[in-house]
GROMACS .gro file of C-alpha atoms in nm:
model
  384
    1MET     CA    1   0.083   0.818   2.407
    2ASN     CA    2  -0.202   0.759   2.062
    3PHE     CA    3  -0.095   0.572   1.776
    4PHE     CA    4  -0.252   0.807   1.599
    5ASN     CA    5  -0.308   1.197   1.616
    6ILE     CA    6  -0.451   1.395   1.397
    7ILE     CA    7  -0.263   1.732   1.313
    8HIS     CA    8  -0.472   1.950   1.135
    9LYS     CA    9  -0.761   1.920   0.974
   10ASP     CA   10  -0.806   2.084   0.591
   11LYS     CA   11  -1.164   2.360   0.667
   12ASN     CA   12  -1.239   2.290   0.312
   13SER     CA   13  -1.219   1.864   0.279
   14GLN     CA   14  -1.164   1.600   0.420
   15ALA     CA   15  -0.798   1.596   0.444
   16ARG     CA   16  -0.622   1.561   0.791
   17ALA     CA   17  -0.290   1.540   0.851
   18GLY     CA   18  -0.148   1.370   1.121
   19ILE     CA   19   0.144   1.141   1.258
   20LEU     CA   20   0.175   0.812   1.311
   21HIS     CA   21   0.398   0.665   1.674
   22THR     CA   22   0.562   0.319   1.667
   23GLU     CA   23   0.861   0.197   1.798
   24HIS     CA   24   1.047   0.229   1.450
   25GLY     CA   25   0.918   0.620   1.449
   26ASP     CA   26   0.666   0.792   1.408
   27ILE     CA   27   0.507   0.842   1.042
   28GLU     CA   28   0.389   1.212   0.905
   29THR     CA   29   0.036   1.151   0.750
   30PRO     CA   30  -0.073   1.086   0.514
   31ILE     CA   31   0.177   0.907   0.350
   32PHE     CA   32   0.276   0.711   0.010
   33MET     CA   33   0.395   0.403   0.122
   34PRO     CA   34   0.648   0.232  -0.130
   35VAL     CA   35   0.645  -0.088  -0.140
   36GLY     CA   36   0.880  -0.349  -0.146
   37THR     CA   37   0.719  -0.673  -0.129
   38GLN     CA   38   1.005  -0.952  -0.092
   39ALA     CA   39   1.206  -0.743   0.205
   40THR     CA   40   1.345  -0.521  -0.082
   41VAL     CA   41   1.183  -0.167  -0.264
   42LYS     CA   42   1.269  -0.357  -0.634
   43SER     CA   43   1.594  -0.203  -0.743
   44LEU     CA   44   1.627  -0.038  -0.424
   45ASP     CA   45   1.814  -0.077  -0.118
   46PRO     CA   46   1.751   0.128   0.243
   47VAL     CA   47   2.024   0.387   0.222
   48ASP     CA   48   1.835   0.462  -0.103
   49LEU     CA   49   1.511   0.463   0.077
   50GLU     CA   50   1.634   0.695   0.392
   51ASN     CA   51   1.793   0.909   0.129
   52ILE     CA   52   1.398   0.979  -0.087
   53ASN     CA   53   1.305   1.004   0.307
   54ALA     CA   54   1.135   0.713   0.282
   55GLN     CA   55   0.910   0.707   0.643
   56ILE     CA   56   0.752   0.388   0.555
   57ILE     CA   57   0.746   0.056   0.323
   58LEU     CA   58   0.544  -0.256   0.290
   59ALA     CA   59   0.666  -0.543   0.211
   60ASN     CA   60   0.416  -0.896   0.189
   61THR     CA   61   0.311  -1.187   0.412
   62TYR     CA   62   0.190  -1.434   0.148
   63HIS     CA   63   0.525  -1.377  -0.033
   64LEU     CA   64   0.714  -1.397   0.249
   65HIS     CA   65   0.559  -1.707   0.426
   66LEU     CA   66   0.662  -1.915   0.053
   67ARG     CA   67   1.041  -1.740   0.087
   68PRO     CA   68   1.254  -1.741   0.268
   69GLY     CA   69   0.965  -1.821   0.546
   70GLU     CA   70   0.864  -1.695   0.868
   71ASP     CA   71   1.035  -1.842   1.008
   72LEU     CA   72   1.402  -1.772   0.877
   73ILE     CA   73   1.343  -1.422   0.956
   74ALA     CA   74   1.209  -1.505   1.313
   75ASP     CA   75   1.531  -1.592   1.381
   76TYR     CA   76   1.692  -1.261   1.286
   77GLN     CA   77   1.479  -1.113   1.516
   78GLY     CA   78   1.276  -0.989   1.243
   79LEU     CA   79   1.208  -0.787   0.899
   80HIS     CA   80   1.442  -0.474   1.044
   81LYS     CA   81   1.679  -0.651   1.107
   82PHE     CA   82   1.644  -0.929   0.844
   83MET     CA   83   1.669  -0.669   0.553
   84ASN     CA   84   1.870  -0.419   0.825
   85TRP     CA   85   1.539  -0.115   0.788
   86SER     CA   86   1.554   0.049   1.031
   87ARG     CA   87   1.217   0.217   1.008
   88PRO     CA   88   0.831   0.164   0.997
   89ILE     CA   89   0.708  -0.141   0.798
   90LEU     CA   90   0.370  -0.287   0.698
   91THR     CA   91   0.280  -0.593   0.623
   92ASP     CA   92  -0.066  -0.694   0.452
   93SER     CA   93  -0.213  -1.064   0.538
   94GLY     CA   94  -0.148  -1.253   0.187
   95GLY     CA   95  -0.505  -1.272   0.201
   96PHE     CA   96  -0.505  -1.040  -0.173
   97GLN     CA   97  -0.233  -1.192  -0.324
   98VAL     CA   98  -0.426  -1.570  -0.225
   99PHE     CA   99  -0.736  -1.533  -0.382
  100SER     CA  100  -0.574  -1.387  -0.686
  101LEU     CA  101  -0.492  -1.661  -0.714
  102GLY     CA  102  -0.795  -1.826  -0.820
  103GLN     CA  103  -0.846  -1.535  -1.134
  104GLY     CA  104  -1.154  -1.430  -1.016
  105ASN     CA  105  -1.397  -1.754  -1.021
  106GLU     CA  106  -1.633  -1.747  -0.814
  107GLY     CA  107  -1.684  -1.924  -0.504
  108VAL     CA  108  -1.317  -1.938  -0.618
  109GLN     CA  109  -1.320  -2.341  -0.596
  110GLY     CA  110  -1.011  -2.387  -0.847
  111ARG     CA  111  -0.689  -2.588  -0.913
  112LEU     CA  112  -0.492  -2.356  -0.702
  113VAL     CA  113  -0.741  -2.211  -0.398
  114ASN     CA  114  -0.990  -2.333  -0.204
  115ILE     CA  115  -1.210  -2.188   0.079
  116ASP     CA  116  -1.364  -2.297   0.366
  117ASP     CA  117  -1.481  -2.077   0.595
  118ASP     CA  118  -1.231  -2.199   0.860
  119GLY     CA  119  -0.929  -2.024   0.624
  120VAL     CA  120  -0.818  -2.134   0.282
  121THR     CA  121  -0.529  -2.370   0.096
  122PHE     CA  122  -0.386  -2.242  -0.142
  123THR     CA  123  -0.140  -2.390  -0.440
  124SER     CA  124   0.197  -2.234  -0.386
  125HIS     CA  125   0.309  -2.018  -0.762
  126ILE     CA  126   0.716  -2.099  -0.719
  127ASP     CA  127   0.776  -2.501  -0.616
  128GLY     CA  128   0.313  -2.569  -0.632
  129SER     CA  129   0.370  -2.734  -0.257
  130LYS     CA  130  -0.005  -2.716  -0.078
  131HIS     CA  131  -0.019  -2.455   0.163
  132ARG     CA  132  -0.295  -2.284   0.385
  133PHE     CA  133  -0.402  -1.890   0.552
  134THR     CA  134  -0.669  -1.897   0.840
  135PRO     CA  135  -0.680  -1.653   1.042
  136GLU     CA  136  -0.505  -1.736   1.311
  137SER     CA  137  -0.218  -1.856   1.109
  138ALA     CA  138  -0.179  -1.497   0.935
  139ILE     CA  139  -0.138  -1.291   1.224
  140ASP     CA  140   0.177  -1.606   1.370
  141ILE     CA  141   0.329  -1.549   1.031
  142GLN     CA  142   0.323  -1.140   1.080
  143HIS     CA  143   0.424  -1.169   1.445
  144LYS     CA  144   0.745  -1.326   1.348
  145LEU     CA  145   0.768  -1.089   1.039
  146GLY     CA  146   0.813  -0.852   1.310
  147ALA     CA  147   0.602  -0.511   1.108
  148ASP     CA  148   0.458  -0.240   1.296
  149ILE     CA  149   0.186  -0.234   1.114
  150ILE     CA  150  -0.040  -0.572   0.996
  151MET     CA  151  -0.356  -0.670   0.877
  152ALA     CA  152  -0.600  -0.941   0.970
  153PHE     CA  153  -0.684  -1.165   0.690
  154ASP     CA  154  -0.979  -1.108   0.479
  155GLU     CA  155  -1.173  -1.315   0.148
  156CYS     CA  156  -1.079  -1.024  -0.138
  157THR     CA  157  -1.416  -1.090  -0.367
  158PRO     CA  158  -1.369  -0.978  -0.750
  159ASP     CA  159  -1.529  -0.690  -0.859
  160ASN     CA  160  -1.769  -0.927  -1.070
  161ALA     CA  161  -1.845  -1.158  -0.848
  162GLU     CA  162  -2.252  -1.218  -0.762
  163GLU     CA  163  -2.388  -0.998  -0.473
  164LYS     CA  164  -2.555  -1.240  -0.322
  165TYR     CA  165  -2.110  -1.472  -0.327
  166VAL     CA  166  -1.986  -1.148  -0.189
  167LYS     CA  167  -2.181  -1.163   0.027
  168GLU     CA  168  -2.141  -1.469   0.197
  169ALA     CA  169  -1.722  -1.388   0.153
  170MET     CA  170  -1.802  -1.031   0.348
  171GLU     CA  171  -1.955  -1.223   0.698
  172ARG     CA  172  -1.740  -1.462   0.668
  173THR     CA  173  -1.418  -1.179   0.666
  174HIS     CA  174  -1.601  -0.997   0.940
  175ALA     CA  175  -1.585  -1.363   1.138
  176TRP     CA  176  -1.167  -1.356   1.057
  177ALA     CA  177  -1.132  -1.019   1.141
  178LYS     CA  178  -1.238  -1.086   1.521
  179ARG     CA  179  -1.054  -1.445   1.518
  180SER     CA  180  -0.745  -1.235   1.372
  181LEU     CA  181  -0.761  -0.971   1.710
  182ASP     CA  182  -0.831  -1.262   1.917
  183ALA     CA  183  -0.520  -1.426   1.803
  184HIS     CA  184  -0.302  -1.025   1.748
  185ASN     CA  185  -0.417  -0.952   2.190
  186LYS     CA  186  -0.266  -1.241   2.296
  187ASN     CA  187   0.054  -1.126   2.198
  188THR     CA  188   0.087  -0.790   2.050
  189ALA     CA  189   0.400  -0.745   2.126
  190TYR     CA  190   0.588  -1.098   1.967
  191HIS     CA  191   0.942  -0.920   1.907
  192GLY     CA  192   0.963  -0.701   2.192
  193TYR     CA  193   0.839  -0.394   2.057
  194LYS     CA  194   0.408  -0.313   1.994
  195GLN     CA  195   0.236  -0.413   1.640
  196PHE     CA  196  -0.065  -0.294   1.521
  197LEU     CA  197  -0.356  -0.457   1.339
  198PHE     CA  198  -0.627  -0.297   1.113
  199GLY     CA  199  -0.940  -0.453   1.066
  200ILE     CA  200  -1.004  -0.410   0.636
  201ILE     CA  201  -1.354  -0.307   0.486
  202GLN     CA  202  -1.497  -0.555   0.218
  203GLY     CA  203  -1.816  -0.585  -0.010
  204ALA     CA  204  -1.722  -0.513  -0.373
  205ASN     CA  205  -1.890  -0.248  -0.488
  206TYR     CA  206  -2.162  -0.318  -0.348
  207LYS     CA  207  -2.280   0.010  -0.163
  208GLU     CA  208  -2.501  -0.185   0.155
  209LEU     CA  209  -2.311  -0.456   0.176
  210ARG     CA  210  -1.987  -0.187   0.198
  211GLU     CA  211  -2.154   0.019   0.468
  212GLU     CA  212  -2.233  -0.290   0.621
  213SER     CA  213  -1.923  -0.437   0.658
  214ALA     CA  214  -1.770  -0.069   0.760
  215ARG     CA  215  -2.041  -0.128   1.094
  216ALA     CA  216  -1.938  -0.457   1.160
  217ILE     CA  217  -1.484  -0.354   1.139
  218SER     CA  218  -1.573   0.000   1.341
  219LYS     CA  219  -1.754  -0.174   1.567
  220LEU     CA  220  -1.399  -0.386   1.660
  221ASP     CA  221  -1.138  -0.247   1.832
  222PHE     CA  222  -0.855  -0.233   1.597
  223ASP     CA  223  -0.612   0.042   1.575
  224GLY     CA  224  -0.681   0.113   1.196
  225ILE     CA  225  -0.966   0.086   0.941
  226ALA     CA  226  -0.803  -0.024   0.587
  227ILE     CA  227  -1.041   0.014   0.338
  228GLY     CA  228  -0.965  -0.297   0.028
  229GLY     CA  229  -1.119  -0.474  -0.255
  230GLU     CA  230  -1.055  -0.590  -0.629
  231SER     CA  231  -1.145  -0.187  -0.790
  232VAL     CA  232  -0.964   0.031  -0.439
  233GLY     CA  233  -0.677   0.136  -0.673
  234TYR     CA  234  -0.753  -0.007  -0.999
  235ASN     CA  235  -1.067   0.194  -1.066
  236MET     CA  236  -1.082   0.526  -0.900
  237GLU     CA  237  -1.448   0.620  -0.963
  238ALA     CA  238  -1.555   0.325  -0.790
  239THR     CA  239  -1.298   0.369  -0.490
  240LYS     CA  240  -1.384   0.738  -0.479
  241GLU     CA  241  -1.745   0.557  -0.460
  242ILE     CA  242  -1.683   0.352  -0.238
  243LEU     CA  243  -1.457   0.606   0.030
  244ASP     CA  244  -1.800   0.837   0.019
  245TRP     CA  245  -1.987   0.529   0.111
  246VAL     CA  246  -1.791   0.429   0.415
  247ASN     CA  247  -1.710   0.770   0.542
  248PRO     CA  248  -1.965   0.855   0.773
  249ILE     CA  249  -1.901   0.498   0.944
  250ILE     CA  250  -1.582   0.433   1.015
  251PRO     CA  251  -1.442   0.654   1.335
  252GLU     CA  252  -1.220   0.998   1.226
  253ASN     CA  253  -0.951   0.904   1.555
  254LYS     CA  254  -0.825   0.558   1.398
  255PRO     CA  255  -0.604   0.599   1.058
  256HIS     CA  256  -0.765   0.485   0.743
  257TYR     CA  257  -0.580   0.265   0.486
  258THR     CA  258  -0.728   0.246   0.145
  259MET     CA  259  -0.485  -0.013   0.003
  260GLY     CA  260  -0.362  -0.017  -0.349
  261VAL     CA  261  -0.399   0.386  -0.413
  262GLY     CA  262  -0.140   0.563  -0.578
  263PHE     CA  263  -0.132   0.465  -0.959
  264SER     CA  264  -0.031   0.832  -1.042
  265PRO     CA  265  -0.053   1.216  -0.901
  266MET     CA  266  -0.412   1.248  -0.927
  267ASP     CA  267  -0.563   0.901  -0.710
  268LEU     CA  268  -0.345   1.047  -0.417
  269PHE     CA  269  -0.547   1.370  -0.417
  270GLU     CA  270  -0.873   1.194  -0.487
  271VAL     CA  271  -0.832   0.996  -0.206
  272VAL     CA  272  -0.621   1.221   0.008
  273GLU     CA  273  -0.964   1.468   0.005
  274ARG     CA  274  -1.153   1.136   0.140
  275GLY     CA  275  -0.985   1.135   0.445
  276VAL     CA  276  -0.742   0.906   0.372
  277ASP     CA  277  -0.419   0.857   0.561
  278MET     CA  278  -0.237   0.613   0.394
  279PHE     CA  279  -0.171   0.468   0.101
  280ASP     CA  280   0.045   0.224  -0.112
  281CYS     CA  281   0.075   0.130  -0.513
  282VAL     CA  282   0.311  -0.129  -0.688
  283ALA     CA  283   0.231   0.151  -1.024
  284PRO     CA  284   0.563   0.416  -0.974
  285THR     CA  285   0.887   0.164  -0.901
  286ARG     CA  286   0.705  -0.074  -1.208
  287ILE     CA  287   0.604   0.156  -1.452
  288ALA     CA  288   0.984   0.318  -1.337
  289ARG     CA  289   1.160  -0.014  -1.419
  290ASN     CA  290   0.990   0.072  -1.802
  291GLY     CA  291   1.097   0.382  -1.791
  292THR     CA  292   0.813   0.564  -1.761
  293LEU     CA  293   0.889   0.885  -1.501
  294PHE     CA  294   0.725   1.116  -1.307
  295ASN     CA  295   0.728   1.456  -1.455
  296LYS     CA  296   0.437   1.782  -1.339
  297LYS     CA  297   0.543   1.972  -1.716
  298ALA     CA  298   0.426   1.619  -1.930
  299GLY     CA  299   0.046   1.732  -1.734
  300ALA     CA  300  -0.256   1.556  -1.675
  301GLU     CA  301  -0.367   1.414  -2.043
  302ASN     CA  302   0.006   1.205  -2.054
  303LYS     CA  303  -0.140   1.177  -1.638
  304TYR     CA  304   0.255   1.366  -1.573
  305ARG     CA  305   0.436   1.093  -1.750
  306LEU     CA  306   0.735   1.119  -2.006
  307ASN     CA  307   0.858   0.738  -2.135
  308ILE     CA  308   1.244   0.797  -2.200
  309ASN     CA  309   1.279   0.508  -2.391
  310ASN     CA  310   1.184   0.750  -2.665
  311ALA     CA  311   1.375   0.856  -2.972
  312GLN     CA  312   1.371   1.260  -2.814
  313TYR     CA  313   1.542   1.181  -2.567
  314ARG     CA  314   1.872   1.049  -2.725
  315ASN     CA  315   2.082   1.371  -2.631
  316ASP     CA  316   1.842   1.551  -2.401
  317LYS     CA  317   2.076   1.748  -2.148
  318ASN     CA  318   1.776   1.810  -1.940
  319PRO     CA  319   1.736   1.590  -1.653
  320ILE     CA  320   1.391   1.404  -1.578
  321ASP     CA  321   1.188   1.705  -1.384
  322SER     CA  322   1.434   2.055  -1.426
  323ASP     CA  323   1.180   2.119  -1.041
  324CYS     CA  324   1.308   1.775  -0.866
  325LYS     CA  325   1.535   1.737  -0.603
  326CYS     CA  326   1.615   1.396  -0.655
  327SER     CA  327   1.973   1.275  -0.640
  328THR     CA  328   1.887   1.188  -1.023
  329CYS     CA  329   1.787   1.443  -1.143
  330GLN     CA  330   2.076   1.662  -0.941
  331ASN     CA  331   2.365   1.427  -1.102
  332TYR     CA  332   2.172   1.278  -1.459
  333SER     CA  333   2.070   1.431  -1.777
  334ARG     CA  334   1.790   1.252  -1.934
  335ALA     CA  335   1.986   1.162  -2.259
  336TYR     CA  336   2.206   0.860  -2.006
  337ILE     CA  337   1.910   0.744  -1.855
  338HIS     CA  338   1.782   0.715  -2.243
  339HIS     CA  339   2.104   0.531  -2.264
  340LEU     CA  340   2.109   0.311  -1.964
  341PHE     CA  341   1.767   0.175  -2.049
  342ASP     CA  342   1.844   0.117  -2.401
  343ALA     CA  343   2.167  -0.082  -2.300
  344LYS     CA  344   1.944  -0.260  -2.031
  345GLU     CA  345   2.218  -0.142  -1.792
  346LEU     CA  346   2.065  -0.219  -1.402
  347LEU     CA  347   2.150   0.135  -1.286
  348GLY     CA  348   1.904   0.265  -1.554
  349TYR     CA  349   1.630   0.107  -1.309
  350LYS     CA  350   1.803   0.197  -0.961
  351LEU     CA  351   1.761   0.616  -1.096
  352ALA     CA  352   1.435   0.593  -1.229
  353THR     CA  353   1.270   0.423  -0.927
  354VAL     CA  354   1.482   0.689  -0.678
  355HIS     CA  355   1.300   0.963  -0.915
  356ASN     CA  356   0.970   0.849  -0.923
  357LEU     CA  357   0.931   0.706  -0.575
  358TYR     CA  358   1.119   1.073  -0.433
  359PHE     CA  359   0.782   1.241  -0.639
  360PHE     CA  360   0.614   1.055  -0.537
  361LEU     CA  361   0.706   1.090  -0.133
  362ASP     CA  362   0.781   1.460  -0.243
  363LEU     CA  363   0.399   1.533  -0.368
  364MET     CA  364   0.271   1.359  -0.032
  365ARG     CA  365   0.530   1.584   0.148
  366GLN     CA  366   0.373   1.925   0.002
  367ILE     CA  367   0.035   1.771   0.021
  368ARG     CA  368   0.081   1.775   0.436
  369GLU     CA  369   0.206   2.061   0.421
  370ALA     CA  370  -0.124   2.240   0.255
  371ILE     CA  371  -0.349   2.052   0.436
  372LYS     CA  372  -0.162   2.235   0.750
  373GLU     CA  373  -0.216   2.561   0.584
  374ASP     CA  374  -0.600   2.514   0.459
  375ARG     CA  375  -0.491   2.561   0.111
  376PHE     CA  376  -0.512   2.179  -0.026
  377LEU     CA  377  -0.820   2.236  -0.287
  378GLU     CA  378  -0.561   2.518  -0.398
  379LEU     CA  379  -0.235   2.264  -0.481
  380LYS     CA  380  -0.511   2.045  -0.596
  381LYS     CA  381  -0.628   2.222  -0.874
  382GLU     CA  382  -0.269   2.295  -0.997
  383TRP     CA  383  -0.261   1.921  -1.045
  384LYS     CA  384  -0.565   1.912  -1.305
   0.00000   0.00000   0.00000
């Protein structure tokens, strides 16, 4: 069985519906993936995630390496048993977090991060201890964590870096991609089930470098292709432009993953329209904990959001969204959730997070159905 099967291509765009096959279950694409940085989607447990039909979640290699450590998790036969989650998991390589410690300094040779062609030495943000990631160690850590989908180690350059440095970093990323692949191929089933490895395209906002990176990564025998970089997801105009550059180059038969996309419902439509199958973002959960909740009737001008902290909701008997079928909207009023946030009660974070993630995941269900019926662009127009 292939890892990825395309079920239907939309006739009016590059959108496609497909299925990813893993030993922890199939994943219908396109899919939004909730982020569980430290082996938990903040405020939710695995039962909550199953109830909102999260098909796959993310975990973060950098954070889990520092605490509790990959060896401890391996002793539990990987993340699935450690956190009692039976469905698929994706881990990133830790590269984005490590290079973020460099605070955007060109060359990133600083107090917290030191890069050379072999790998990266960095200082823990938790206790100041020194650590080193190489392509080989990043793969070894991810093997021990046991995610179904893992990432090659890459260097994520800041948007404001000079082209000369971005090119050097991109070439390092390509060399590390080969080393990541070699390390992975020595043991693709560390815990007895197959893990799938994605390569990552870099090149910042330089068209020629992005195209060169797309060609280099596409030539390697990765299971999927990710599009990374500081601007991806954060700057949607740049994200769309980058996708338009690399799409003609990357193989159509492999899953495409934009890392960090999902700040608003419209962002999902933009990348799906350009043939992206997978994306993740901390925004829906992070803004939920601040009381910012999705509501379609709030309109594009408000990014389809309302702020439950506002006084107007103090005695509002309506659910967050009258069309939403999540357990929060089926059982609780805006007034109650407003009260929970006002009193800083922990239940407020959970109810808000359940709603925001359900809202995104149900929108993805609608998008998949629309693609299969060749009406994706019609659905997109409803959200303009």
